[in-house]
Amino acid sequence: PEKFDAALLTLSRDRSSDVRLESAVALGSRCGVSPKAGHALLGRLDDANVLVRLQVEHALRECTASPLRAEVVTRLQAELPQRSQLEQLMLVNTLGAIGHQEEVESQLLNLLASEDSAMVRVATDALAQQRSALAVPVLAELLAQKRGDLQLTVSALGSIGTPEVIQALLPLLGADDEALRVAAIEAIGDAEGNEGLAELAARLARLEVRISSDVDSPQWVDLSENYPELPALLKAIDQKRLGSQDPVDQATIAQLLASGQAHEQLIGLQHLAGERPYDRRVVPIEGETQDLFPHLEALCGHASPLMRVFALKAIGNTVDARALPILEAATKDSAFGIRYAAIEALGAYAKNTGN
């Protein structure tokens, strides 16, 4: 390693900028274990070639575990005001990756007031990497003012993930922009705590009405693709309701299916309607096996077409002989979406049973 590092140090001073650039990449891969590599990178921050400097600034991200990390942070902070806009963006990105919160948070927060939209984006991302709680009210204000890249701001709040972000995100559940709504739903799901569950459930109820009104539409061939809010809402509600419970036990699924609440029933069905037979994904409590089939059979007659489709998919994922007449009957349903789901479920059932 010492000879390798020595060779890299020599190459980092080569007359060719291309050679210096490639040596910066290699030095970055070594700076976590070799202080000499880190010092060599710091020495190239003043390289005459801007592309080499940018590569050095990027390579210094690898110094997270280096004994030189604090020295690198101090040097980059000192360089920041003196650099071109492009280099400032790279430096902020690197500071977000390797700086400790107490070292860089204040500087990054100040950058959110920049008139440079690119700088605001990079500082937002850096604060998200830092999981900066102090950034939450500032980012919430950016959302309220509809300033900057709203989806990035939403994503950053989700990455910060403290319970306080949820109140900033809830108003976006009614946003006109579908992509922004989906981003907000995902961020609420990622945030700590179960606050926001009622609002997510209400949003799912409204979406269910809209989707169900399209039950004769070809849109039902791929619900997740054609209604992107649906998988986002189901995942977020699942995160709020079940937390980190994985795998989910059969008793919990039985409680969800019997709850009488549509959002709980749908997330329960979702656990059973995956690509694999659910008995490989949902485990019994020790010494106990829940018979989930009666719940599934009842939900196949639910008033909501969406609920029926999820129930049919779950039944298709079983190897229970009771499934066959239910699925066959559903292939004759008057609604296209139900018929299509039943045919798909029959295919899954045949694969699971070898018939």
Coordinates of C-alpha atoms in Angstrom, one line a residue:
P1 CA 0.0 0.0 0.0
E2 CA 2.8 2.5 0.8
K3 CA 4.4 2.0 -2.6
F4 CA 0.9 2.4 -4.2
D5 CA 0.2 5.6 -2.3
A6 CA 3.7 6.9 -3.3
A7 CA 3.0 6.2 -6.9
L8 CA -0.4 8.0 -6.6
L9 CA 1.3 11.0 -5.0
T10 CA 3.7 11.3 -7.9
L11 CA 0.8 11.0 -10.4
S12 CA -1.2 13.7 -8.6
R13 CA 1.6 16.1 -9.6
D14 CA 1.9 14.9 -13.2
R15 CA 2.0 17.6 -16.0
S16 CA -1.1 16.0 -17.6
S17 CA -4.4 17.2 -16.2
D18 CA -6.0 13.9 -17.3
V19 CA -3.5 12.0 -15.2
R20 CA -4.0 14.3 -12.2
L21 CA -7.7 13.8 -12.5
E22 CA -7.5 10.0 -12.5
S23 CA -5.1 10.1 -9.6
A24 CA -7.6 12.1 -7.6
V25 CA -10.2 9.4 -8.1
A26 CA -7.7 6.8 -6.9
L27 CA -6.6 8.9 -3.9
G28 CA -10.2 9.3 -2.9
S29 CA -10.6 5.5 -2.6
R30 CA -7.5 5.5 -0.3
C31 CA -8.1 8.6 1.9
G32 CA -10.2 6.6 4.4
V33 CA -7.2 4.5 5.3
S34 CA -4.2 6.6 4.2
P35 CA -3.6 10.0 5.7
K36 CA -1.0 10.6 3.0
A37 CA -3.8 10.2 0.3
G38 CA -6.0 12.7 2.2
H39 CA -3.1 15.2 2.4
A40 CA -2.4 14.8 -1.3
L41 CA -6.0 15.5 -2.2
L42 CA -6.0 18.6 0.0
G43 CA -2.8 19.7 -1.8
R44 CA -4.6 19.5 -5.2
L45 CA -7.5 21.8 -4.1
D46 CA -5.4 24.6 -5.7
D47 CA -4.8 22.7 -9.0
A48 CA -4.7 25.0 -12.0
N49 CA -7.3 22.8 -13.8
V50 CA -10.9 23.3 -12.7
L51 CA -11.9 19.7 -13.7
V52 CA -9.2 18.3 -11.5
R53 CA -10.3 20.6 -8.6
L54 CA -13.9 19.4 -9.0
Q55 CA -12.8 15.8 -8.9
V56 CA -10.7 16.5 -5.8
E57 CA -13.6 18.2 -4.1
H58 CA -15.8 15.2 -5.0
A59 CA -13.1 12.6 -3.9
L60 CA -12.9 14.2 -0.5
R61 CA -16.4 12.8 0.2
E62 CA -14.5 9.5 0.9
C63 CA -12.8 11.0 3.9
T64 CA -15.8 10.3 6.2
A65 CA -13.8 7.7 8.2
S66 CA -10.4 9.4 7.8
P67 CA -8.5 10.8 10.8
L68 CA -8.2 14.0 8.6
R69 CA -12.0 14.4 8.3
A70 CA -12.2 17.4 10.6
E71 CA -9.2 19.1 8.9
V72 CA -10.9 18.5 5.5
V73 CA -14.1 20.0 6.7
T74 CA -12.3 23.1 8.0
R75 CA -10.4 23.5 4.8
L76 CA -13.5 23.2 2.6
Q77 CA -15.4 25.7 4.7
A78 CA -12.5 28.2 4.3
E79 CA -12.4 27.6 0.6
L80 CA -16.1 27.9 0.0
P81 CA -16.4 31.8 -0.3
Q82 CA -13.5 32.0 -2.7
R83 CA -14.6 29.4 -5.2
S84 CA -16.7 29.7 -8.4
Q85 CA -20.3 28.9 -8.3
L86 CA -19.8 25.4 -9.7
E87 CA -17.1 24.6 -7.2
Q88 CA -19.2 26.0 -4.4
L89 CA -22.0 23.5 -5.3
M90 CA -19.5 20.6 -5.1
L91 CA -18.0 21.8 -1.9
V92 CA -21.4 22.1 -0.2
N93 CA -22.3 18.7 -1.4
T94 CA -19.1 17.3 0.1
L95 CA -19.6 19.2 3.4
G96 CA -23.1 17.7 3.7
A97 CA -21.6 14.2 3.2
I98 CA -18.6 14.4 5.6
G99 CA -19.3 17.2 8.0
H100 CA -20.7 16.6 11.5
Q101 CA -23.9 18.5 12.2
E102 CA -22.4 20.8 14.7
E103 CA -19.7 21.8 12.2
V104 CA -21.7 22.6 9.1
E105 CA -25.4 23.0 10.0
S106 CA -25.3 26.7 10.6
Q107 CA -23.4 27.4 7.3
L108 CA -25.8 25.1 5.3
L109 CA -28.9 26.8 6.8
N110 CA -27.6 30.2 5.8
L111 CA -27.3 29.0 2.2
L112 CA -31.0 28.2 2.1
A113 CA -31.5 32.0 1.8
S114 CA -29.4 32.2 -1.3
E115 CA -30.8 33.7 -4.5
D116 CA -29.1 31.0 -6.4
S117 CA -31.6 28.2 -6.9
A118 CA -28.9 25.6 -7.6
M119 CA -27.3 26.5 -4.3
V120 CA -30.6 26.2 -2.4
R121 CA -31.1 22.7 -4.0
V122 CA -27.6 21.5 -3.0
A123 CA -27.9 23.0 0.5
T124 CA -31.3 21.3 1.0
D125 CA -29.9 18.0 0.0
A126 CA -26.9 18.5 2.3
L127 CA -29.2 19.3 5.2
A128 CA -31.2 16.2 4.4
Q129 CA -28.0 14.1 4.7
Q130 CA -27.4 15.8 8.0
R131 CA -30.9 15.0 9.2
S132 CA -31.0 18.6 10.5
A133 CA -33.9 19.2 12.8
L134 CA -33.2 23.0 12.6
A135 CA -33.8 22.9 8.9
V136 CA -37.4 21.7 9.2
P137 CA -39.0 25.2 9.8
V138 CA -36.9 26.8 7.1
L139 CA -37.8 24.0 4.6
A140 CA -41.4 24.2 5.7
E141 CA -41.4 28.0 4.9
L142 CA -39.9 27.2 1.4
L143 CA -42.9 24.9 0.8
A144 CA -45.4 27.5 2.1
Q145 CA -43.9 30.1 -0.2
K146 CA -43.7 27.5 -3.1
R147 CA -40.1 28.5 -3.6
G148 CA -37.5 26.3 -5.1
D149 CA -37.7 22.7 -6.1
L150 CA -40.7 21.6 -4.0
Q151 CA -40.2 17.9 -4.6
L152 CA -36.6 18.1 -3.5
T153 CA -37.7 20.0 -0.4
V154 CA -40.4 17.4 0.4
S155 CA -37.9 14.6 -0.1
A156 CA -35.4 16.4 2.2
L157 CA -38.1 16.7 4.9
G158 CA -38.8 13.0 4.5
S159 CA -35.1 12.2 4.9
I160 CA -34.8 14.3 8.1
G161 CA -37.8 12.3 9.3
T162 CA -38.5 13.9 12.6
P163 CA -42.2 14.0 13.7
E164 CA -42.2 17.8 13.2
V165 CA -41.9 17.4 9.4
I166 CA -45.4 15.8 9.1
Q167 CA -47.3 19.1 9.8
A168 CA -45.3 20.8 7.0
L169 CA -46.2 18.0 4.6
L170 CA -49.9 17.3 5.3
P171 CA -51.2 20.3 3.3
L172 CA -49.5 18.8 0.2
L173 CA -51.9 15.8 0.3
G174 CA -54.3 18.1 -1.6
A175 CA -51.8 19.5 -4.0
D176 CA -52.8 19.7 -7.7
D177 CA -49.5 18.2 -8.8
E178 CA -49.8 14.4 -8.5
A179 CA -46.0 13.9 -8.3
L180 CA -45.8 16.3 -5.5
R181 CA -48.7 14.6 -3.7
V182 CA -46.9 11.2 -4.0
A183 CA -43.6 12.7 -2.8
A184 CA -45.4 14.1 0.3
I185 CA -47.2 10.8 1.0
E186 CA -43.8 9.0 0.8
A187 CA -42.2 11.5 3.1
I188 CA -45.0 11.4 5.7
G189 CA -44.6 7.6 5.6
D190 CA -40.9 7.8 6.2
A191 CA -41.2 10.3 9.1
E192 CA -41.0 9.0 12.7
G193 CA -44.2 8.4 14.7
N194 CA -47.7 7.6 13.6
E195 CA -49.0 11.2 13.3
G196 CA -50.6 11.7 9.9
L197 CA -52.2 8.3 9.8
A198 CA -55.8 9.7 9.9
E199 CA -55.0 12.1 7.0
L200 CA -53.5 9.4 4.9
A201 CA -56.5 7.1 5.5
A202 CA -58.8 10.0 4.5
R203 CA -56.8 10.5 1.3
L204 CA -56.9 6.8 0.5
A205 CA -60.7 6.8 1.0
R206 CA -61.1 9.6 -1.5
L207 CA -58.8 7.9 -4.0
E208 CA -60.7 4.6 -3.6
V209 CA -63.9 6.3 -4.6
R210 CA -62.2 7.7 -7.7
I211 CA -60.5 4.5 -8.7
S212 CA -63.7 2.5 -8.1
S213 CA -65.6 4.8 -10.5
D214 CA -63.2 3.6 -13.2
V215 CA -63.7 -0.1 -12.6
D216 CA -64.7 -0.7 -16.3
S217 CA -61.6 1.2 -17.5
P218 CA -58.4 -0.5 -18.9
Q219 CA -56.6 1.6 -16.2
W220 CA -57.4 -1.4 -13.9
V221 CA -54.9 -3.6 -15.8
D222 CA -52.1 -1.9 -13.8
L223 CA -53.5 0.0 -10.7
S224 CA -50.0 0.9 -9.4
E225 CA -48.9 2.3 -12.7
N226 CA -52.1 4.2 -13.5
Y227 CA -52.8 5.4 -9.9
P228 CA -49.3 6.2 -8.4
E229 CA -50.9 7.5 -5.2
L230 CA -52.3 4.1 -4.4
P231 CA -49.0 2.2 -3.7
A232 CA -47.6 5.3 -2.0
L233 CA -50.6 5.6 0.3
L234 CA -50.7 1.9 1.1
K235 CA -47.0 1.8 2.0
A236 CA -47.2 5.0 4.1
I237 CA -50.2 3.8 6.0
D238 CA -48.5 0.4 6.5
Q239 CA -45.4 2.3 7.9
K240 CA -47.6 4.3 10.3
R241 CA -49.8 1.4 11.3
L242 CA -47.3 -1.4 11.6
G243 CA -44.0 0.4 12.0
S244 CA -41.0 -1.8 11.5
Q245 CA -42.9 -5.1 12.1
D246 CA -41.4 -7.5 9.6
P247 CA -42.4 -10.2 8.9
V248 CA -46.0 -9.5 9.8
D249 CA -47.7 -12.3 11.8
Q250 CA -51.0 -13.9 10.8
A251 CA -52.8 -12.7 14.0
T252 CA -52.0 -9.0 13.0
I253 CA -53.3 -9.6 9.5
A254 CA -56.5 -11.2 10.9
Q255 CA -57.0 -8.1 13.1
L256 CA -56.5 -5.8 10.1
L257 CA -58.9 -7.7 7.9
A258 CA -61.6 -7.8 10.7
S259 CA -61.2 -4.2 11.6
G260 CA -64.0 -2.9 9.4
Q261 CA -61.7 0.1 8.5
A262 CA -61.0 0.2 4.8
H263 CA -57.4 1.5 5.1
E264 CA -56.5 -1.3 7.6
Q265 CA -58.2 -4.0 5.5
L266 CA -56.4 -2.8 2.3
I267 CA -52.9 -2.9 3.9
G268 CA -53.7 -6.3 5.4
L269 CA -54.7 -7.6 1.9
Q270 CA -51.6 -6.0 0.4
H271 CA -49.4 -8.2 2.6
L272 CA -51.2 -11.2 1.2
A273 CA -51.4 -10.1 -2.4
G274 CA -47.7 -10.0 -3.3
E275 CA -46.0 -12.1 -6.0
R276 CA -45.2 -15.0 -3.6
P277 CA -47.7 -17.2 -1.8
Y278 CA -48.5 -15.3 1.4
D279 CA -47.7 -18.2 3.7
R280 CA -44.0 -17.4 2.9
R281 CA -44.4 -13.8 3.8
V282 CA -46.8 -13.7 6.7
V283 CA -45.8 -15.9 9.6
P284 CA -48.0 -17.5 12.3
I285 CA -47.5 -16.6 15.9
E286 CA -45.6 -19.3 17.6
G287 CA -47.8 -22.4 18.0
E288 CA -50.8 -20.7 16.3
T289 CA -52.0 -20.6 12.8
Q290 CA -54.8 -18.2 11.9
D291 CA -57.3 -19.2 9.2
L292 CA -57.4 -16.0 7.2
F293 CA -59.6 -17.5 4.4
P294 CA -63.0 -16.5 5.9
H295 CA -61.9 -12.9 6.1
L296 CA -60.7 -13.0 2.4
E297 CA -63.9 -14.7 1.3
A298 CA -66.0 -12.0 3.1
L299 CA -64.0 -9.2 1.5
C300 CA -64.5 -10.7 -2.0
G301 CA -68.1 -9.5 -1.5
H302 CA -67.2 -6.0 -0.3
A303 CA -69.0 -3.0 -1.8
S304 CA -65.7 -1.5 -2.9
P305 CA -64.4 -2.9 -6.2
L306 CA -60.9 -2.0 -5.1
M307 CA -61.3 -4.0 -1.9
R308 CA -62.6 -7.0 -3.9
V309 CA -59.7 -6.9 -6.3
F310 CA -57.2 -7.0 -3.5
A311 CA -59.1 -9.8 -1.8
L312 CA -59.1 -11.8 -5.1
K313 CA -55.4 -11.3 -5.5
A314 CA -54.9 -12.5 -1.9
I315 CA -57.0 -15.6 -2.5
G316 CA -55.2 -16.4 -5.7
N317 CA -52.0 -16.4 -3.6
T318 CA -53.3 -19.3 -1.5
V319 CA -53.3 -23.1 -2.1
D320 CA -56.7 -23.4 -0.5
A321 CA -59.3 -25.4 -2.5
R322 CA -62.0 -23.0 -1.3
A323 CA -60.4 -20.4 -3.6
L324 CA -61.3 -22.0 -6.9
P325 CA -65.1 -21.4 -7.0
I326 CA -64.7 -17.8 -5.7
L327 CA -62.2 -17.0 -8.4
E328 CA -64.2 -18.7 -11.1
A329 CA -67.4 -16.8 -10.1
A330 CA -65.5 -13.5 -10.2
T331 CA -64.4 -14.1 -13.8
K332 CA -68.1 -13.5 -14.7
D333 CA -68.4 -10.2 -12.8
S334 CA -70.0 -7.4 -14.7
A335 CA -67.0 -5.1 -14.0
F336 CA -63.9 -5.4 -16.2
G337 CA -61.5 -4.6 -13.3
I338 CA -63.0 -7.5 -11.2
R339 CA -62.9 -9.9 -14.1
Y340 CA -59.3 -9.0 -15.0
A341 CA -58.2 -9.4 -11.4
A342 CA -59.9 -12.8 -11.1
I343 CA -58.2 -14.1 -14.2
E344 CA -54.8 -13.0 -12.9
A345 CA -55.6 -14.6 -9.5
L346 CA -56.6 -17.8 -11.2
G347 CA -53.2 -17.9 -12.9
A348 CA -51.4 -17.3 -9.6
Y349 CA -53.5 -20.0 -7.9
A350 CA -52.7 -22.5 -10.7
K351 CA -49.0 -21.8 -10.4
N352 CA -49.1 -22.2 -6.6
T353 CA -51.0 -25.4 -6.7
G354 CA -49.3 -26.9 -9.8
N355 CA -52.6 -27.2 -11.7

